[in-house]
mmCIF file of C-alpha atoms in Angstrom:
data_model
loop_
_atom_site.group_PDB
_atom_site.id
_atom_site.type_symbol
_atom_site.label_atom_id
_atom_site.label_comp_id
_atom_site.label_asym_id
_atom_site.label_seq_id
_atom_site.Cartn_x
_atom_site.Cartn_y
_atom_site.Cartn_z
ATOM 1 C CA UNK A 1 0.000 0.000 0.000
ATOM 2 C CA UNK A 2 1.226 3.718 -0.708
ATOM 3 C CA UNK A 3 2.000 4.583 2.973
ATOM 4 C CA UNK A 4 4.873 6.142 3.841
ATOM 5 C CA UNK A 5 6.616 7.725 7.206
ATOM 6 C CA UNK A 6 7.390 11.492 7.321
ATOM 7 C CA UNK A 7 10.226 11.403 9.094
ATOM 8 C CA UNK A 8 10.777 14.950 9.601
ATOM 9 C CA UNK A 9 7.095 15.292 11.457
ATOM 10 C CA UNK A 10 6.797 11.770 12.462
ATOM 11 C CA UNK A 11 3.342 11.069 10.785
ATOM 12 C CA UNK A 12 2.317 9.152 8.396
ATOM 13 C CA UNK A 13 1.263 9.644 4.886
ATOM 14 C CA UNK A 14 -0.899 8.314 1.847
ATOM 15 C CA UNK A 15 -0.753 8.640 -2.235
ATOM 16 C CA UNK A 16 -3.434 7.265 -3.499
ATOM 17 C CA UNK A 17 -4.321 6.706 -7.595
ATOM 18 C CA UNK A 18 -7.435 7.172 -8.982
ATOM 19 C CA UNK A 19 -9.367 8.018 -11.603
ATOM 20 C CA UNK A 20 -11.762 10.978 -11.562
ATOM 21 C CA UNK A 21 -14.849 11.226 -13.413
ATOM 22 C CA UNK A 22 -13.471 11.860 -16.947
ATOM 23 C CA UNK A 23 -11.541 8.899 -15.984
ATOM 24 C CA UNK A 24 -8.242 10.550 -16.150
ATOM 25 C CA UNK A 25 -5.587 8.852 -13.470
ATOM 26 C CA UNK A 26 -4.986 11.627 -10.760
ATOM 27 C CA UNK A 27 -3.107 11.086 -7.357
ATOM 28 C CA UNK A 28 -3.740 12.195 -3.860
ATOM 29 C CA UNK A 29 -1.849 12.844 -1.276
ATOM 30 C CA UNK A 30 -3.376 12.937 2.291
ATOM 31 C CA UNK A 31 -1.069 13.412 5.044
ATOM 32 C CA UNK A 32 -1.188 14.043 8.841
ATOM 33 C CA UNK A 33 -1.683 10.584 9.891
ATOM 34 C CA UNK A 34 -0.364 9.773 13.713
ATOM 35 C CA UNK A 35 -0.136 6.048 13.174
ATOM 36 C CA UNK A 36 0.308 3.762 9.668
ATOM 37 C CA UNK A 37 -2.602 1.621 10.809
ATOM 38 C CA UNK A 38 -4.792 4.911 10.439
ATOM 39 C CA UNK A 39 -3.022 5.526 7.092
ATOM 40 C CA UNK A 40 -3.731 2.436 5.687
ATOM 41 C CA UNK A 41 -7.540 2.736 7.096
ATOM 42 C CA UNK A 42 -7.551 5.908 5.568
ATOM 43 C CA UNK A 43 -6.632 4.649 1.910
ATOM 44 C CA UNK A 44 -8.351 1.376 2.362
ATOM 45 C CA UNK A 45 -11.516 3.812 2.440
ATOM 46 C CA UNK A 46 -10.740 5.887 -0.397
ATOM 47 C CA UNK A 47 -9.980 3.356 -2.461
ATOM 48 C CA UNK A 48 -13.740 1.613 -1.760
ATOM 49 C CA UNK A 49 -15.062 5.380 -2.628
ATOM 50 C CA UNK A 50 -13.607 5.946 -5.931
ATOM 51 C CA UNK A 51 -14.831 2.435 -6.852
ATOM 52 C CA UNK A 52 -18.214 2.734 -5.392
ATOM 53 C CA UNK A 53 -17.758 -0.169 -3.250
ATOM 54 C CA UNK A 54 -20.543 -1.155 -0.977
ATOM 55 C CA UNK A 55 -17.978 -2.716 1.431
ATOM 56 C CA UNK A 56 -17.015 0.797 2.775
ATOM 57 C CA UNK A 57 -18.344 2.246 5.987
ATOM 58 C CA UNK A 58 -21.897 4.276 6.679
ATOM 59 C CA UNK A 59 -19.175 7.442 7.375
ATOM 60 C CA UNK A 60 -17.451 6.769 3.784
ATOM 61 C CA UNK A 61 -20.366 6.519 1.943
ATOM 62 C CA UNK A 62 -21.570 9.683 3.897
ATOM 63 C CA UNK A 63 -18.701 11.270 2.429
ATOM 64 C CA UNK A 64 -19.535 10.329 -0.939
ATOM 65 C CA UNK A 65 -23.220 11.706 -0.204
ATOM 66 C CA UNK A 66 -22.244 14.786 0.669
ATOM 67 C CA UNK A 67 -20.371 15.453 -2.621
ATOM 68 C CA UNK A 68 -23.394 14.714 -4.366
ATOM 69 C CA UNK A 69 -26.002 16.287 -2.682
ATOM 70 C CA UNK A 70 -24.574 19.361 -1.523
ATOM 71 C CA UNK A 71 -23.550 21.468 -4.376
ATOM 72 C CA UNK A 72 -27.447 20.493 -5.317
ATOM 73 C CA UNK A 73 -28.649 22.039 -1.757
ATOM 74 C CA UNK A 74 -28.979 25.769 -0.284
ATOM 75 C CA UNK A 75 -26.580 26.001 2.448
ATOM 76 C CA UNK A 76 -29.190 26.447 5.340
ATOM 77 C CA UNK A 77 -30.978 23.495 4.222
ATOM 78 C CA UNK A 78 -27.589 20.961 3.969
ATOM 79 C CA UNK A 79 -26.797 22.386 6.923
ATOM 80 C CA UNK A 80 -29.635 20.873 8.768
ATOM 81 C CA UNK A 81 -29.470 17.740 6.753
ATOM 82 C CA UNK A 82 -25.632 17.907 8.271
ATOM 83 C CA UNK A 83 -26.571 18.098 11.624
ATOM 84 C CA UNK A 84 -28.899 15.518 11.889
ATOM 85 C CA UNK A 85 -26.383 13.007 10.027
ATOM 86 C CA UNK A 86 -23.473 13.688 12.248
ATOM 87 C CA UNK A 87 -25.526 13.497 15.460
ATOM 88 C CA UNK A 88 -28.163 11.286 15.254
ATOM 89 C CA UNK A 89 -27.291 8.806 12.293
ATOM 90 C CA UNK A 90 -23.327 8.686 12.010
ATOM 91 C CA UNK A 91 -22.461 7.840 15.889
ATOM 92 C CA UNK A 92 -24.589 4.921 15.021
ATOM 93 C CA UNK A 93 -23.900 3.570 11.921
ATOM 94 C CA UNK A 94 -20.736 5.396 10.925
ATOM 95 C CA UNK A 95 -17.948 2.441 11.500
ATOM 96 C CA UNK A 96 -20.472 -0.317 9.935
ATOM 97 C CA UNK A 97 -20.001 -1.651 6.197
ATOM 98 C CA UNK A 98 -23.005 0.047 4.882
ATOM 99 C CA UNK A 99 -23.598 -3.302 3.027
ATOM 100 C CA UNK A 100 -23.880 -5.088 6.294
ATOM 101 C CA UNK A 101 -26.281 -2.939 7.765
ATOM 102 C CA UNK A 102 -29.847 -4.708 8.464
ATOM 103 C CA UNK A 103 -33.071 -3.786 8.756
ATOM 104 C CA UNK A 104 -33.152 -5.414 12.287
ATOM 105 C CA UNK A 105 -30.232 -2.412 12.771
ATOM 106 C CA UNK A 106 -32.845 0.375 11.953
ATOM 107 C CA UNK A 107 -35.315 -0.843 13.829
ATOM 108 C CA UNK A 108 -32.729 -0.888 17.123
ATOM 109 C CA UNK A 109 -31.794 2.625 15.853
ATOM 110 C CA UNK A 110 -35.471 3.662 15.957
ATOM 111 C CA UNK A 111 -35.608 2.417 19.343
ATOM 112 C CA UNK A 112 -32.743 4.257 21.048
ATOM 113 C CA UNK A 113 -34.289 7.439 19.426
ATOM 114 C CA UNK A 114 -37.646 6.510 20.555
ATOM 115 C CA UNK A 115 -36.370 6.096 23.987
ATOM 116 C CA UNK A 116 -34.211 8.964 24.912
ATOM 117 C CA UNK A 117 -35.582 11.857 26.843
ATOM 118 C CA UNK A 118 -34.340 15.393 27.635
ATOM 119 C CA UNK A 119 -33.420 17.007 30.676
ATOM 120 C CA UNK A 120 -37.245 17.843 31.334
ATOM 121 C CA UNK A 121 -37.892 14.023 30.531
ATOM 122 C CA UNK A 122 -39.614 14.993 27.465
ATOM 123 C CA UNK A 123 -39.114 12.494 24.323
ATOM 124 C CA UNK A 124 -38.384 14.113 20.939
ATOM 125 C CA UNK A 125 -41.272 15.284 18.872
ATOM 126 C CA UNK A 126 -42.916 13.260 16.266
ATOM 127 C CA UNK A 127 -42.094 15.288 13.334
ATOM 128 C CA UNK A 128 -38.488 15.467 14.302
ATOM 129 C CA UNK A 129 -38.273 11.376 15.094
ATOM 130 C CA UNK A 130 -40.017 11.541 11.326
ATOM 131 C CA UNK A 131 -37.410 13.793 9.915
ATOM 132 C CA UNK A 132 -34.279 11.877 11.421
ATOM 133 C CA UNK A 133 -35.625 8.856 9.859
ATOM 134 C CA UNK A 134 -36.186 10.588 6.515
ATOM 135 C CA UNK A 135 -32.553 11.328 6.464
ATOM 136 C CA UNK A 136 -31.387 8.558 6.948
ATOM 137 C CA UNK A 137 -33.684 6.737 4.339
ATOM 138 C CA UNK A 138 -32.164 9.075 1.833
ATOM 139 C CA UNK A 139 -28.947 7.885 2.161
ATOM 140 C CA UNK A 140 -29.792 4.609 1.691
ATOM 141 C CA UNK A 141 -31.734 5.443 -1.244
ATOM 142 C CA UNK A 142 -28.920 7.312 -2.808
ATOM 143 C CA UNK A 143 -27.125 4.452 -1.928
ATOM 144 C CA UNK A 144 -29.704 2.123 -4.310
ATOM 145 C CA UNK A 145 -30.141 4.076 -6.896
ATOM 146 C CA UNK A 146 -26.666 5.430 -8.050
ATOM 147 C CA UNK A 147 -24.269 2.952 -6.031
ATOM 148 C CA UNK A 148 -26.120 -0.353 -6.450
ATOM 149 C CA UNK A 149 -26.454 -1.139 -3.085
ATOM 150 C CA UNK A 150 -28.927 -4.155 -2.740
ATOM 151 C CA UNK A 151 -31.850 -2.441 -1.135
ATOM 152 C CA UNK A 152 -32.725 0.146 1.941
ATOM 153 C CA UNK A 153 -33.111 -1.265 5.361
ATOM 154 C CA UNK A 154 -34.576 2.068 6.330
ATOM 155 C CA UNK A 155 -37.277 1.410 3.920
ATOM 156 C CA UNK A 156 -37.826 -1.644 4.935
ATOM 157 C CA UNK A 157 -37.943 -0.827 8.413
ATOM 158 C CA UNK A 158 -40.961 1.851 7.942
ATOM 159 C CA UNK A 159 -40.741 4.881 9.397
ATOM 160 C CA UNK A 160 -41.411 6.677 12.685
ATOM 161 C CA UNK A 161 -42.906 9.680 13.951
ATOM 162 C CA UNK A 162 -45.618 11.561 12.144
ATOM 163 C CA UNK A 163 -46.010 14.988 10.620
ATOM 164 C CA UNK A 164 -48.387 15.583 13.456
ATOM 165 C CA UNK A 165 -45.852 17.072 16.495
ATOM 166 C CA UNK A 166 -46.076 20.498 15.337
ATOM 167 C CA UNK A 167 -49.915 21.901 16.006
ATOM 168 C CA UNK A 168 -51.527 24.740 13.326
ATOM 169 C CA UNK A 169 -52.690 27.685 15.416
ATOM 170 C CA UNK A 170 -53.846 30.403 14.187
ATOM 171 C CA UNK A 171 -55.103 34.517 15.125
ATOM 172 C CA UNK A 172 -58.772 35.495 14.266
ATOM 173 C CA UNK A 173 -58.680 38.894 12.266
ATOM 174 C CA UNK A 174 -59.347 40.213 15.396
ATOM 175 C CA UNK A 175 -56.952 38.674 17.600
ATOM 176 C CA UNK A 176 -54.451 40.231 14.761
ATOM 177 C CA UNK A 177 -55.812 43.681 15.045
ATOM 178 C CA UNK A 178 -55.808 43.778 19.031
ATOM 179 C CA UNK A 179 -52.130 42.563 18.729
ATOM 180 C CA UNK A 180 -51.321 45.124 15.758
ATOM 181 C CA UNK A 181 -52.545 48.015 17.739
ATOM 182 C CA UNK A 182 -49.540 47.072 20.982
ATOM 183 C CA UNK A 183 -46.970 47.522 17.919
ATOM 184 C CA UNK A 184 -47.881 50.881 16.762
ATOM 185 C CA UNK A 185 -45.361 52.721 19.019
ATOM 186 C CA UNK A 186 -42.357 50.851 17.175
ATOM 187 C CA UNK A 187 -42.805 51.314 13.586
ATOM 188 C CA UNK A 188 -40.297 48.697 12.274
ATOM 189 C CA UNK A 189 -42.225 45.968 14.262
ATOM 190 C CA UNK A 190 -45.428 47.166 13.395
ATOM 191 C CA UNK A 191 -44.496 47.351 9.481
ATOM 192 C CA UNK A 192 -43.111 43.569 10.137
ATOM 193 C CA UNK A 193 -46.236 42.108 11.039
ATOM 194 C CA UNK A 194 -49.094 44.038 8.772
ATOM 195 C CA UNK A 195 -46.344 42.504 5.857
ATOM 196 C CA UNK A 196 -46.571 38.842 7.521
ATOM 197 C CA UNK A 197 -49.696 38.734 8.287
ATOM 198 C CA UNK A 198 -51.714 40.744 5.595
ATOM 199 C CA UNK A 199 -49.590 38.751 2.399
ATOM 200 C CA UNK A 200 -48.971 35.740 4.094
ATOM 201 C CA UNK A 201 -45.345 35.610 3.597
ATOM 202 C CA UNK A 202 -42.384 33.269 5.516
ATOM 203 C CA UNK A 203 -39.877 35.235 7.737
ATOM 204 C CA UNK A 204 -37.031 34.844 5.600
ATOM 205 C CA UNK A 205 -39.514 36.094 2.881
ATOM 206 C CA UNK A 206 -39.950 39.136 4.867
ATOM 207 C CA UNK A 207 -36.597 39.663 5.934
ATOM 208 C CA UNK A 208 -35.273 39.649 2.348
ATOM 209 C CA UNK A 209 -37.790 42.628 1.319
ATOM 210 C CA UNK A 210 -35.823 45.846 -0.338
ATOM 211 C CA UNK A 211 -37.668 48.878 -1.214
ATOM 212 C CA UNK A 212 -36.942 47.858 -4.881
ATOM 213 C CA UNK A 213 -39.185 44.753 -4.287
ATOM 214 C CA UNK A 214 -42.924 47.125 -3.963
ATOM 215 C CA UNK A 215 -44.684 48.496 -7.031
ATOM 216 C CA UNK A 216 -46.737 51.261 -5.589
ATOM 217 C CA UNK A 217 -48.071 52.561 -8.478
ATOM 218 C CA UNK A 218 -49.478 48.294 -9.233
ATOM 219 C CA UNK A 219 -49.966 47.930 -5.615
ATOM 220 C CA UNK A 220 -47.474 44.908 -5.825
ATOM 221 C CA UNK A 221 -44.869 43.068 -3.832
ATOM 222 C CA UNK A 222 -42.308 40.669 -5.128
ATOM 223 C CA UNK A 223 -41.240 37.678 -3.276
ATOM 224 C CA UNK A 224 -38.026 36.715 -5.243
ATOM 225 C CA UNK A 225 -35.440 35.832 -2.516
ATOM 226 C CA UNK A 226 -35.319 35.131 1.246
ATOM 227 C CA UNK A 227 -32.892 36.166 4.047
ATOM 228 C CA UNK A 228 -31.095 33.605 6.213
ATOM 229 C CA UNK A 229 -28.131 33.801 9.195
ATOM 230 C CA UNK A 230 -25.563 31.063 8.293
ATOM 231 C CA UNK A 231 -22.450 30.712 10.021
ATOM 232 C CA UNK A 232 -22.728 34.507 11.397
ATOM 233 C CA UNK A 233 -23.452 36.123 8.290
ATOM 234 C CA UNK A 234 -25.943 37.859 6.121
ATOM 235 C CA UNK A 235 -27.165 35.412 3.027
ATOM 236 C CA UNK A 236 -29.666 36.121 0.711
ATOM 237 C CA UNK A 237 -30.671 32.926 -1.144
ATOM 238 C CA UNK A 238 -33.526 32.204 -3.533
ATOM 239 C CA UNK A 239 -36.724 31.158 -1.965
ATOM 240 C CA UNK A 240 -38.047 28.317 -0.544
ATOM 241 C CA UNK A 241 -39.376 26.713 -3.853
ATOM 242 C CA UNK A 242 -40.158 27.411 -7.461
ATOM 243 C CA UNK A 243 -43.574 28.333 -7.020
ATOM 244 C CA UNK A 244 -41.875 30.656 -4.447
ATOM 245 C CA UNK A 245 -41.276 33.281 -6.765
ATOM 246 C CA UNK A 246 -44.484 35.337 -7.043
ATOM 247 C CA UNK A 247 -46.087 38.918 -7.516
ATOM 248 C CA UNK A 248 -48.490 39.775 -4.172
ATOM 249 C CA UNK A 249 -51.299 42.514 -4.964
ATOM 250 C CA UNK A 250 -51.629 44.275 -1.520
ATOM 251 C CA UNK A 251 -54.763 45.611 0.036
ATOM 252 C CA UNK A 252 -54.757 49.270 -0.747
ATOM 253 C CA UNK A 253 -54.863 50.418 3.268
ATOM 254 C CA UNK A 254 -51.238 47.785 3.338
ATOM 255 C CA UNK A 255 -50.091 49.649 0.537
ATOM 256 C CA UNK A 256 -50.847 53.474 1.782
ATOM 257 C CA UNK A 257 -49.203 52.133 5.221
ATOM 258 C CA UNK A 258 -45.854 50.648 3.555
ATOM 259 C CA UNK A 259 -45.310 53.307 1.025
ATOM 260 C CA UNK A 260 -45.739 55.977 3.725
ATOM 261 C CA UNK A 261 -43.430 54.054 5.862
ATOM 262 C CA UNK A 262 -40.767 53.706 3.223
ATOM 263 C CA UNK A 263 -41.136 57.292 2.339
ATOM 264 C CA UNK A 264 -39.516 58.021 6.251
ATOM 265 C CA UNK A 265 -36.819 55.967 6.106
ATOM 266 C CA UNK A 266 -34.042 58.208 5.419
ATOM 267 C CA UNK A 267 -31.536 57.418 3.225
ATOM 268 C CA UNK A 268 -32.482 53.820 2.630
ATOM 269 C CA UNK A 269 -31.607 52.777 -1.078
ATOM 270 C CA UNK A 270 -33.306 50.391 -3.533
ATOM 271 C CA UNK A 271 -31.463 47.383 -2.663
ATOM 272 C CA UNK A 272 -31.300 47.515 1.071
ATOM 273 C CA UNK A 273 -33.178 45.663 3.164
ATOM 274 C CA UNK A 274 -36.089 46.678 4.701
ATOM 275 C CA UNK A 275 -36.388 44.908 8.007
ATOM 276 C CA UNK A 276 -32.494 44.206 8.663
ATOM 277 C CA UNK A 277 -33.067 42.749 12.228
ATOM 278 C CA UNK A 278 -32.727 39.428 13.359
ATOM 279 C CA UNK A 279 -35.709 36.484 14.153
ATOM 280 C CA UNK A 280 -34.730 36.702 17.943
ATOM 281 C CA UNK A 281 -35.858 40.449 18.042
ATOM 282 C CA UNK A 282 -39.170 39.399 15.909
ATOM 283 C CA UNK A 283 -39.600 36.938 18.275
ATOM 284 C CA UNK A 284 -39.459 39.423 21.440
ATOM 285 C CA UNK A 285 -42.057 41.812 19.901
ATOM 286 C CA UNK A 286 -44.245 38.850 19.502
ATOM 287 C CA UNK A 287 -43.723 38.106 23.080
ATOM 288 C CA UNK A 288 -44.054 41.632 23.951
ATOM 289 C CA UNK A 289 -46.991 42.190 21.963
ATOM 290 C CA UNK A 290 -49.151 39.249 22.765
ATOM 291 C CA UNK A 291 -48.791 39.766 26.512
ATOM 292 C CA UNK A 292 -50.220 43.518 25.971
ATOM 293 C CA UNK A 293 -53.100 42.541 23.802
ATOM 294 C CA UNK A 294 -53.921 39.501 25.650
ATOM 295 C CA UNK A 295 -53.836 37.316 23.053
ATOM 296 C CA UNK A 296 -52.357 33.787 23.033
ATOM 297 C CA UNK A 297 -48.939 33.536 21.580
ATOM 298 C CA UNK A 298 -48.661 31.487 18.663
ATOM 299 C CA UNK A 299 -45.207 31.277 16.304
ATOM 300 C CA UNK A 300 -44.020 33.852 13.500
ATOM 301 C CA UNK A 301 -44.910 31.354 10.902
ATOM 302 C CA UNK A 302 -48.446 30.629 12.930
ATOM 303 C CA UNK A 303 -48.567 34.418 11.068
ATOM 304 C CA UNK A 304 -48.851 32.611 7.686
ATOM 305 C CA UNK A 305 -51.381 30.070 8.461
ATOM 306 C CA UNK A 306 -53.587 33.193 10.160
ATOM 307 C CA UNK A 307 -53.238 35.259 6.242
ATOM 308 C CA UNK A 308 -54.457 31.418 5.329
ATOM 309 C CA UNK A 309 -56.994 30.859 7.274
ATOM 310 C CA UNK A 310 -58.700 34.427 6.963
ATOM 311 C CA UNK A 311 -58.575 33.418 3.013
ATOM 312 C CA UNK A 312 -60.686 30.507 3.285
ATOM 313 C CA UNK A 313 -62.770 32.172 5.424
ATOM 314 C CA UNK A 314 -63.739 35.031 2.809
ATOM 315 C CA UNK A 315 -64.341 32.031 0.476
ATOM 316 C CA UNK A 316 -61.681 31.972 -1.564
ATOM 317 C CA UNK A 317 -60.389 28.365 -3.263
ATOM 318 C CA UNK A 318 -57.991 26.430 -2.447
ATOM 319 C CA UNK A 319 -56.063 26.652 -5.809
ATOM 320 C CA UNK A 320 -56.181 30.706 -5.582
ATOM 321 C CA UNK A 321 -54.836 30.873 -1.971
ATOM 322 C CA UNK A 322 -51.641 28.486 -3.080
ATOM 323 C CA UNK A 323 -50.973 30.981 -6.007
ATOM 324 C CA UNK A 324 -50.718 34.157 -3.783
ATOM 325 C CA UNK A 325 -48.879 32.387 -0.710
ATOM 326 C CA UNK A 326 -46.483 30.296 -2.968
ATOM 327 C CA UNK A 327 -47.399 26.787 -2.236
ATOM 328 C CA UNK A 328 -45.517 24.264 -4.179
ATOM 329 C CA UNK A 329 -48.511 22.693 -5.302
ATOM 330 C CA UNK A 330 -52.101 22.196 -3.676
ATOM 331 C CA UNK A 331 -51.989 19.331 -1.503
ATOM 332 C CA UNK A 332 -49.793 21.223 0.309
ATOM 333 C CA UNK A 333 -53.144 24.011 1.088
ATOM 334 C CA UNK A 334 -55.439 21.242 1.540
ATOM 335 C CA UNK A 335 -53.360 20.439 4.864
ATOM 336 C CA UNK A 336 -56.123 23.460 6.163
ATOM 337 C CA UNK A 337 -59.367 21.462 4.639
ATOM 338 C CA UNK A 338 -60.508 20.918 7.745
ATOM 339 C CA UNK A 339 -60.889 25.113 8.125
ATOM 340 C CA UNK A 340 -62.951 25.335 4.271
ATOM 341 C CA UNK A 341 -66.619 25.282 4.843
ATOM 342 C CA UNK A 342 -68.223 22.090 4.445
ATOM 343 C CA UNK A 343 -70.855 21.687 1.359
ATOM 344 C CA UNK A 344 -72.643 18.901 2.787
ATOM 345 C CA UNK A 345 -76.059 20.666 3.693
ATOM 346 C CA UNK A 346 -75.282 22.415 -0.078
ATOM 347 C CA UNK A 347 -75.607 19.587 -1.747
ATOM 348 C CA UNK A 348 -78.426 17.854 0.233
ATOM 349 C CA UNK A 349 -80.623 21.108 -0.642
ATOM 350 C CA UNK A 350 -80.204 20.575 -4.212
ATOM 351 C CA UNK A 351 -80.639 16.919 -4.326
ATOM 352 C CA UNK A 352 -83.594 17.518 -2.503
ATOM 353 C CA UNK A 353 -84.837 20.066 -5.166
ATOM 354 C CA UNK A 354 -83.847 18.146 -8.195
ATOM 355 C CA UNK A 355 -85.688 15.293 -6.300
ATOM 356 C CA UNK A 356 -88.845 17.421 -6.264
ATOM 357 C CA UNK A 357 -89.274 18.614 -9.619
#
């Protein structure tokens, strides 16, 4: 094997031949090693990655995973995929051949997550036990379908946890408007909110906005990007999804409100944002502003599903409501069928009458 001993460091090295995807013959060199036993793990497992073999470890074939998916992925959203693989999957299954892995293994997985509690004794939350899983099923299936591994034990092991750990709450138009009024004597809050809760739009939506983003003259907002905080910095990314990208027609009292507030922000330019605080200040006036109007405190995004709600009841469709809040496509709006009016007693009424005639 291509191990050698650095004498002047006293560590060990690697240089390792392979061929890269054009299937030219390239060399690396990967140094740094404190013993030849890791060295020769070390190119033992490279080796198995450039040939795609199965016999490599969970944390190899992570590796390989990473290089695929990533440059495919916004950086906030690998970054949670990240977190959930190195500390919930990889301690795990990260030194087991990844061919070798059962579905018997899953299912003992499934039950050490199932099992472990917080400090407050409190198990995780359904949704999160279903998104762990999730991530770990997609390795597998990457796994399948580009690597030939025989078949996902994840799969096969079904899944846990539901979609059902985080509860839908919602303000009544008037809840909203008692809160609203506890904002008015801090302008940048206040501004926040009418936005959120009058278009419907996601915080990073909102945090994204730049005066070049509002037509007054149409009476229009465009969503076309969204803030985010990754790694201590400022990034504006594209939004959530495709459907995403979309032209909001304000109510004309939103409109006279944001254009007068833009009008008083001195020296603001087209491209800056708006609302350049963070969540955690958001999140404080929401605290604040709940407690003043006695209201019950629900979540920013709870803000979204309020806009939603007060849609459906005005009577507007399903199919209209995903257009102007950017839902990916309608099943995702039909998640709130059980606030759209039922047309049971409708329908009875006009059998009956066609049964009369």
């Amino acid at each position: 094997m291509p191990v050698f001993k650095d004498e002047k460091r006293g560590t060990w090295y690697v240089m390792a031949w392979y061929r890269d995807w054009t299937g030219e013959r390239k060399q690396k060199c990967k140094r740094g090693f404190p013993t030849k036993r890791e060295a020769q793990d070390w190119e033992r497992s490279f080796q198995m990655q450039t040939a795609a073999d199965m016999d490599m470890t969970f944390e190899a074939f992570v590796e390989l995973y990473t290089k695929d998916v990533r440059p495919r992925l916004k950086e906030n959203t690998w970054l949670t995929k990240e977190n959930i693989i190195q500390k919930k999957i990889l301690p795990y299954f990260g030194k087991r051949k990844i061919s070798e892995i059962t579905t018997k293994d899953v299912i003992s997985w499934q039950n050490e997550l199932l099992a472990c509690r917080d400090k407050r004794g409190k198990p995780y939350s359904q949704t999160y036990l279903k998104t762990v899983h999730t991530q770990l099923s997609a390795i597998f299936n990457h796994a399948v379908r580009f690597y030939e591994l025989r078949s996902n034990p994840a799969a096969n092991a079904g899944n846990m946890g539901t979609d059902e750990g985080t509860e839908m709450q919602f303000w009544t138009k008037e809840e909203y408007l008692k809160f609203a009024e506890t904002m008015r004597d801090r302008p940048l809050s206040y501004h926040a909110f009418e936005m959120l809760y009058w278009c419907g739009l996601r915080l990073g939506e909102l945090l994204a906005l730049t005066p070049g983003d509002f037509n007054f003259e149409a009476g229009t907002v465009k969503i076309s990007k969204s803030y985010q905080r990754i790694h201590g910095e400022d990034v504006i990314t594209t939004p959530k999804t495709k459907k995403s990208n979309r032209t909001i027609k304000m109510p004309n009292f939103l409109c006279v409100e944001m254009k007068d507030y833009l009008g008083r922000l001195y020296g603001i330019k087209k491209k800056d944002r708006i609302f350049a605080f963070t969540k955690c200040h958001l999140h404080h006036e929401m605290d604040r502003g709940a407690k003043a109007a006695g209201v019950k405190r629900i979540r920013i995004h709870d803000l979204r599903h309020s806009h939603i709600s007060l849609l459906i009841d005005m009577g507007f469709s399903a199919v209209a409501i995903a257009d102007r809040v950017g839902h990916e496509n309608i099943e995702i709006t039909y998640r709130y069928a059980h606030l759209f009016p039922s047309k049971q007693t409708e329908m009875a009424d006009k059998l009956n009458t066609e049964r009369s005639i």
